[in-house]
Short mmCIF file of C-alpha atoms in Angstrom, two decimals:
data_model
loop_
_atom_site.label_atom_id
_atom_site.label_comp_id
_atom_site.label_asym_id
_atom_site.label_seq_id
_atom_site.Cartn_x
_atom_site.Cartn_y
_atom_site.Cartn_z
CA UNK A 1325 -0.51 25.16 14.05
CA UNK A 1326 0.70 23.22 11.19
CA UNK A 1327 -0.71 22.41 8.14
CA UNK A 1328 -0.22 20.80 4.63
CA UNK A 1329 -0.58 21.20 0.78
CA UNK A 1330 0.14 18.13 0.02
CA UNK A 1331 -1.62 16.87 -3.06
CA UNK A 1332 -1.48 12.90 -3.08
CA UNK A 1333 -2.89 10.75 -6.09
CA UNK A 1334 -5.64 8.85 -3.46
CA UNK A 1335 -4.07 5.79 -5.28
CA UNK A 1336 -5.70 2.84 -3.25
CA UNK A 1337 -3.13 0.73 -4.35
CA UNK A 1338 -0.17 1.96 -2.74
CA UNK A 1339 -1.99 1.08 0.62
CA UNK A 1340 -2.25 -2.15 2.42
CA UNK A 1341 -5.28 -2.61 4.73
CA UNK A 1342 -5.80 -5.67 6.69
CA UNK A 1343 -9.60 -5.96 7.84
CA UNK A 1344 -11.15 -6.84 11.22
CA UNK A 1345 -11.72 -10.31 11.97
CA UNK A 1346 -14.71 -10.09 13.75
CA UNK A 1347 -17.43 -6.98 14.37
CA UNK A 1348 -16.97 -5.50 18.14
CA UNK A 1349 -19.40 -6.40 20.32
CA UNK A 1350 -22.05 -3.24 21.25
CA UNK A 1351 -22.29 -4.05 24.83
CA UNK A 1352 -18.55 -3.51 25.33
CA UNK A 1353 -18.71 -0.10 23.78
CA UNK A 1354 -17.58 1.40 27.04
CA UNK A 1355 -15.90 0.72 30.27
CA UNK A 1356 -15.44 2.61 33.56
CA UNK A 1357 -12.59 0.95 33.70
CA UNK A 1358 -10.66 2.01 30.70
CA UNK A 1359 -7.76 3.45 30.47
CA UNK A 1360 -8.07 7.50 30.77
CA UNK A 1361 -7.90 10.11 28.05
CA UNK A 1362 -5.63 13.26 27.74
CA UNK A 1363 -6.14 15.93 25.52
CA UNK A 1364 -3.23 18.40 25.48
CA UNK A 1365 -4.05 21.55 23.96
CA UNK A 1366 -2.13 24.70 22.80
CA UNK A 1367 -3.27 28.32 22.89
CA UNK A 1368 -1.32 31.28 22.03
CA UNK A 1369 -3.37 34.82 21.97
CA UNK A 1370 -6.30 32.72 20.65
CA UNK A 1371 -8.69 33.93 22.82
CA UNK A 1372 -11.68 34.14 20.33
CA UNK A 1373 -11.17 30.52 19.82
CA UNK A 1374 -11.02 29.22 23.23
CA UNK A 1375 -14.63 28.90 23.93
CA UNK A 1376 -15.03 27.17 20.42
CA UNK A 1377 -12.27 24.60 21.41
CA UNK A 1378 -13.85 24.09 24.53
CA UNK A 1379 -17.09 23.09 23.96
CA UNK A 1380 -16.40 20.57 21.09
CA UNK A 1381 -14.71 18.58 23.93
CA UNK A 1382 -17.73 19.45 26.56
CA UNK A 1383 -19.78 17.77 23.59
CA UNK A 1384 -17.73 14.99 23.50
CA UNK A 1385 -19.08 11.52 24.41
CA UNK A 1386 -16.26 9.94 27.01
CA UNK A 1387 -17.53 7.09 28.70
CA UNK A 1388 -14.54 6.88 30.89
CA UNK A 1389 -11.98 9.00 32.82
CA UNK A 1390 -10.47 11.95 31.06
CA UNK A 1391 -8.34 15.24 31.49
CA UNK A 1392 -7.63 18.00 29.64
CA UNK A 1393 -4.29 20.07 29.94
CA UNK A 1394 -4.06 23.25 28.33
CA UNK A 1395 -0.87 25.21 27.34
CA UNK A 1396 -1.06 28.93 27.36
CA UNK A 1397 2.69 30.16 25.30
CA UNK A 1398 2.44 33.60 27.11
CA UNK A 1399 -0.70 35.22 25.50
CA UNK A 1400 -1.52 38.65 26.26
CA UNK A 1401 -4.77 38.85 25.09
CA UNK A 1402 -7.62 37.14 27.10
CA UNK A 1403 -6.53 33.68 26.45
CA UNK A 1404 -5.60 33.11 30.14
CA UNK A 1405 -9.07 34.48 31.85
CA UNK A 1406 -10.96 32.10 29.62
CA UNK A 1407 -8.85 29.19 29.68
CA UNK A 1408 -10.07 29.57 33.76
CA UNK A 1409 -13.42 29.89 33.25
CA UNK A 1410 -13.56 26.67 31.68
CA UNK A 1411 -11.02 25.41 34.66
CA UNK A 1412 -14.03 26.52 36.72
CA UNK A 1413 -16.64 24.10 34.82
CA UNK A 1414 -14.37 21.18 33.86
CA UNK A 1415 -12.99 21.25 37.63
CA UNK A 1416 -9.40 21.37 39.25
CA UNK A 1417 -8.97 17.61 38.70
CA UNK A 1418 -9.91 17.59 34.80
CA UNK A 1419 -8.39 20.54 33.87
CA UNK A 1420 -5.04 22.20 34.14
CA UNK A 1421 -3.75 24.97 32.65
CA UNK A 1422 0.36 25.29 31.81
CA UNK A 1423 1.93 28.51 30.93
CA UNK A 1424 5.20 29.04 29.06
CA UNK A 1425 7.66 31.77 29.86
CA UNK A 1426 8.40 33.94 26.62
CA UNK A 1427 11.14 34.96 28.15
CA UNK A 1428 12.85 32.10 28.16
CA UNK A 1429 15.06 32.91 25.58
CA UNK A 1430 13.55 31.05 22.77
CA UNK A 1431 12.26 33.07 19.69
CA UNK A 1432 11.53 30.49 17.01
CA UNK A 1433 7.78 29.79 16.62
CA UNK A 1434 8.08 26.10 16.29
CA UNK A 1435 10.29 25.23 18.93
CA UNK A 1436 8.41 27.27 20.92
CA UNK A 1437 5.25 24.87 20.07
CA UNK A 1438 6.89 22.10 20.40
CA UNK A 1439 8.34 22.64 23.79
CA UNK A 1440 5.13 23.45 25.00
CA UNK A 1441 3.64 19.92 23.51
CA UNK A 1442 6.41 18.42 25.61
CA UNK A 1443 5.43 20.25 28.78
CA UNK A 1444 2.31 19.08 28.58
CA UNK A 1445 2.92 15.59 27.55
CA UNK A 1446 5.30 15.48 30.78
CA UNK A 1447 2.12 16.58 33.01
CA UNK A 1448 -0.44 14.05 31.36
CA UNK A 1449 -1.66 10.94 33.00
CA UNK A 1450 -3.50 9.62 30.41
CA UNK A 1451 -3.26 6.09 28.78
CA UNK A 1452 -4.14 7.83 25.37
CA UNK A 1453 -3.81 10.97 23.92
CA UNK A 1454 -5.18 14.09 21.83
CA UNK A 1455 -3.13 17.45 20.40
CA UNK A 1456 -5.13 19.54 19.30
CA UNK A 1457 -4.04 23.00 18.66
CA UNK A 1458 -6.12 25.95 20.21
CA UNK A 1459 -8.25 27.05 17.38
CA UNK A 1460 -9.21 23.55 15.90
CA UNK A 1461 -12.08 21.79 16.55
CA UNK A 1462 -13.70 18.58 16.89
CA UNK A 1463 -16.73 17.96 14.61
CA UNK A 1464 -17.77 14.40 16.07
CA UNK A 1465 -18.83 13.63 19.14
CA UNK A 1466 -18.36 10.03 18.87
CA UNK A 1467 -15.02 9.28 17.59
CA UNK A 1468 -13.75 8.82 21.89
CA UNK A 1469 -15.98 5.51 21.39
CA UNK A 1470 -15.40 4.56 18.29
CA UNK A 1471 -11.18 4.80 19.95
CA UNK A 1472 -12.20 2.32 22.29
CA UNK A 1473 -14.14 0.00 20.52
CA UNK A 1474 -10.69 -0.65 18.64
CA UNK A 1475 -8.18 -0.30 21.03
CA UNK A 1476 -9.99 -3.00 23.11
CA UNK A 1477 -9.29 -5.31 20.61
CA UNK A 1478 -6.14 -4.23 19.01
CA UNK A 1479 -3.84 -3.30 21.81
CA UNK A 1480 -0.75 -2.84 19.58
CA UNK A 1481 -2.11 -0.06 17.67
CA UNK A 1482 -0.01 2.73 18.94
CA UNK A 1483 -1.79 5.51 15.90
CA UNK A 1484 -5.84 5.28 15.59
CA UNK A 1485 -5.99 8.11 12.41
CA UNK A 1486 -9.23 9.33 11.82
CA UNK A 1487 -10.11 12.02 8.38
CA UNK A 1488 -10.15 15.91 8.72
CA UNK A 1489 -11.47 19.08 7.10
CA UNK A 1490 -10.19 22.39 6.72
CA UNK A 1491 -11.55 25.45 7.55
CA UNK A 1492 -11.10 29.02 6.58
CA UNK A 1493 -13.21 30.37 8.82
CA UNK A 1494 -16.33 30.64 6.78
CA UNK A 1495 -16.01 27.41 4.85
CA UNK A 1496 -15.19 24.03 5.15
CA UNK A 1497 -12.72 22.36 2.44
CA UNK A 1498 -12.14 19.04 2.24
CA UNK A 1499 -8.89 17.79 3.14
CA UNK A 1500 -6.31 15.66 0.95
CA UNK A 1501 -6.00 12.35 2.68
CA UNK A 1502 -6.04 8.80 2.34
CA UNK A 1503 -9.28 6.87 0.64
CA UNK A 1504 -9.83 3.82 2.31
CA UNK A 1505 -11.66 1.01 4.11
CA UNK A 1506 -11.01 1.05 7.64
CA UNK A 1507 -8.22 -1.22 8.94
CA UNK A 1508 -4.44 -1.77 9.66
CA UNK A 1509 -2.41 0.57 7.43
CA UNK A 1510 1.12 -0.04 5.48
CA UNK A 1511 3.30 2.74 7.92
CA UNK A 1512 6.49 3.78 5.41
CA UNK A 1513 3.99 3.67 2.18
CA UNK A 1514 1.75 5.91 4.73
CA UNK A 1515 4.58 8.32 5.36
CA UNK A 1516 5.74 8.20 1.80
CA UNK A 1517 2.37 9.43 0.28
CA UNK A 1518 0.15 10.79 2.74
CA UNK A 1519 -0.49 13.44 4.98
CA UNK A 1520 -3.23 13.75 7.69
CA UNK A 1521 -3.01 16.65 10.96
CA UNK A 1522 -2.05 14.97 13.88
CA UNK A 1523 -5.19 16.19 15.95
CA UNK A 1524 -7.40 13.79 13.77
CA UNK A 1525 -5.21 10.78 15.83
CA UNK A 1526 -5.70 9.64 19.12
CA UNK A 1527 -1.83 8.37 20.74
CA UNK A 1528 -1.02 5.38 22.53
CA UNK A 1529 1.03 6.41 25.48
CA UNK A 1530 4.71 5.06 24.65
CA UNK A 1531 6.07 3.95 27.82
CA UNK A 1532 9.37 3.71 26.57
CA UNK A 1533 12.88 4.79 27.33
CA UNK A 1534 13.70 5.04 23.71
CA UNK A 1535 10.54 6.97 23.08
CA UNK A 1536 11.30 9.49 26.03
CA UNK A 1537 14.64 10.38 24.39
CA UNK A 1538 12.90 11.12 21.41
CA UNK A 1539 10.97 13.08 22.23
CA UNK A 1540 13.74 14.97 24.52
CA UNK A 1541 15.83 15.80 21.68
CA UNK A 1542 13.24 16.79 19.02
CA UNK A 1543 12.91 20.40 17.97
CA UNK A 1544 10.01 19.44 15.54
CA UNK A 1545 7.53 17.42 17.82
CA UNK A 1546 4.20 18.62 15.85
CA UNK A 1547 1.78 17.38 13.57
CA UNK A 1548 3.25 14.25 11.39
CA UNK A 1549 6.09 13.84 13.05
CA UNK A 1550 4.42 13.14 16.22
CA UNK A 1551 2.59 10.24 14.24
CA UNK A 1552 6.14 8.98 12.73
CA UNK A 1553 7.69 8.83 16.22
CA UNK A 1554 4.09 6.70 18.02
CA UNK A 1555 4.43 4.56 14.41
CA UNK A 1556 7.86 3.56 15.59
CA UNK A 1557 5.84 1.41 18.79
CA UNK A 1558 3.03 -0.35 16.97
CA UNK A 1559 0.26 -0.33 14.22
CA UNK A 1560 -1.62 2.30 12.67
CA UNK A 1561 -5.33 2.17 11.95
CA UNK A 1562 -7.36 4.47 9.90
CA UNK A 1563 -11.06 5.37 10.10
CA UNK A 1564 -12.66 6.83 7.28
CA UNK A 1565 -14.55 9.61 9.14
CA UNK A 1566 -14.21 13.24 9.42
CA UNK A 1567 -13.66 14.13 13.06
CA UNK A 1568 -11.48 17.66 13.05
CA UNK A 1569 -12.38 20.86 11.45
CA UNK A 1570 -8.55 22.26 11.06
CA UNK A 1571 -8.42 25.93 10.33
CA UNK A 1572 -6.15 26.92 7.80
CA UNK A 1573 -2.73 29.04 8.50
CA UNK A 1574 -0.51 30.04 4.93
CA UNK A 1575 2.28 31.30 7.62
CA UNK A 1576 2.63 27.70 9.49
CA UNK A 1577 5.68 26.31 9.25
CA UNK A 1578 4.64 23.05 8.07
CA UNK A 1579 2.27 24.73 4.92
CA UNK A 1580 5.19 27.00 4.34
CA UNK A 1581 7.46 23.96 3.20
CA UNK A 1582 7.58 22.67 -0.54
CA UNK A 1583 5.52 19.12 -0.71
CA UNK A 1584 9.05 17.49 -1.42
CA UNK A 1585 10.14 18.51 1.64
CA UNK A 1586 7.39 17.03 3.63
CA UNK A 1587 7.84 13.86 2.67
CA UNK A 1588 11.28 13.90 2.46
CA UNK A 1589 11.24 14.89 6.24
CA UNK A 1590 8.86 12.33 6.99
CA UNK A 1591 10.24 9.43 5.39
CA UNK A 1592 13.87 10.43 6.31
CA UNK A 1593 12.78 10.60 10.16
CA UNK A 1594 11.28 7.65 9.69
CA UNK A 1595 14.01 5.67 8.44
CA UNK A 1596 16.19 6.64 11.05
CA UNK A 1597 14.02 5.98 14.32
#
């Protein structure tokens, strides 16, 4: 999992937000007929997290059609014989479970991760989509709704971000991240000072050939840039509400980079998509 240090000045300034027109109307909250879900999920010996993970999404309020795909990177503790159990409840059709060969010759951590992500982006079905990596957690059971309510009437968002908290495993810390009203958000002056952990987002689906290619020759497909490379395909919009309880990793390759570096990486990808 990734994770980052970045200290930003919360200056409200530097971001544009464009309000809603009109409130959504409560009695189209939810549709059987919207577009499906997919959260994609990555586990590697994290079996004492599994059950956690789990039911935060079993507590989730989905009023419409929804899978969950989870990707085992070779674990050899019990990660596997839980990740069926919960096959068992969720049931064949909502849950699958993808495992990566570690011998496949690949040995660096984050390539590893981020072929995985890619394998299980490749088996997804859904119109929109969650990472989440396998000892994170949701901490709202709402935020599904809350999706819809806004993608139903902004269909070129392509980024809903929502806040997140870290957690050390005792204690929660608050996370740096953007202050602001909800709305449409300024993407480069996002990228250039700002950081928030990609499984507080729900993704549009890019349906693109551009976006496929992408994605095919990335080596880094985690946390912010998968954000930069969805930005690329439409708007971003950013709810002020805490929805992920991220634990904290020092060794991540992400944390482990300068805060120069981040953003230099972000805004450099971003200019050149």
């Amino acid at each position: 999992m990734t994770d980052s240090t970045n200290k930003n000045n919360n200056n409200d300034s530097s971001i544009k937000t464009v309000p809603l027109t009109k409130n959504f109307d409560e009695e189209n909250n939810c549709s059987n007929n919207f577009p499906k879900f997919s959260f994609l999920i990555t586990f590697y010996n994290q079996d004492q997290f599994v059950d956690n993970c789990m039911e935060c999404i079993k507590k989730l309020k989905i009023p419409t059609d929804y899978e969950i795909i989870a990707g085992n990177d070779g674990s050899t503790d019990k990660t596997k014989e839980k990740l069926e159990n919960w096959k068992s409840y969720f049931g064949e059709e909502k849950f699958k479970i993808i495992t990566a060969n570690r011998n496949d010759g690949c040995i660096t951590s984050h390539i590893r991760v981020s072929n995985l992500r890619k394998s299980l982006l490749k088996e997804s079905s859904g119109d929109y989509l969650l990472y989440l990596d396998g000892d994170d957690f949701y901490c709202d059971s709402d935020f599904i709704v809350d999706s819809i309510n806004l993608i139903k009437k902004n269909p070129n968002i392509s980024v809903i971000m929502f806040k997140y908290q870290k957690f050390d495993g005792e204690n929660i810390i608050q996370a740096d991240t953007i202050h602001l009203e909800e709305g449409l958000v300024d993407k480069s002056l996002y990228i250039r000072s700002n950081y928030v952990n990609s499984g507080a987002c729900v993704f549009k689906r890019i349906k693109s050939k551009r976006f496929n290619q992408m994605i095919e020759k990335s080596h880094f497909y985690t946390d912010n840039i998968i954000i930069i490379y969805n930005l690329c395909f439409g708007d971003l919009w950013y709810v002020p509400k805490n929805i992920l309880n991220y634990r904290i990793s020092v060794n991540s390759m992400w944390n482990s980079m300068k805060e120069a570096q981040q953003i230099l990486i972000m805004f450099i990808i971003f200019l050149v998509l």
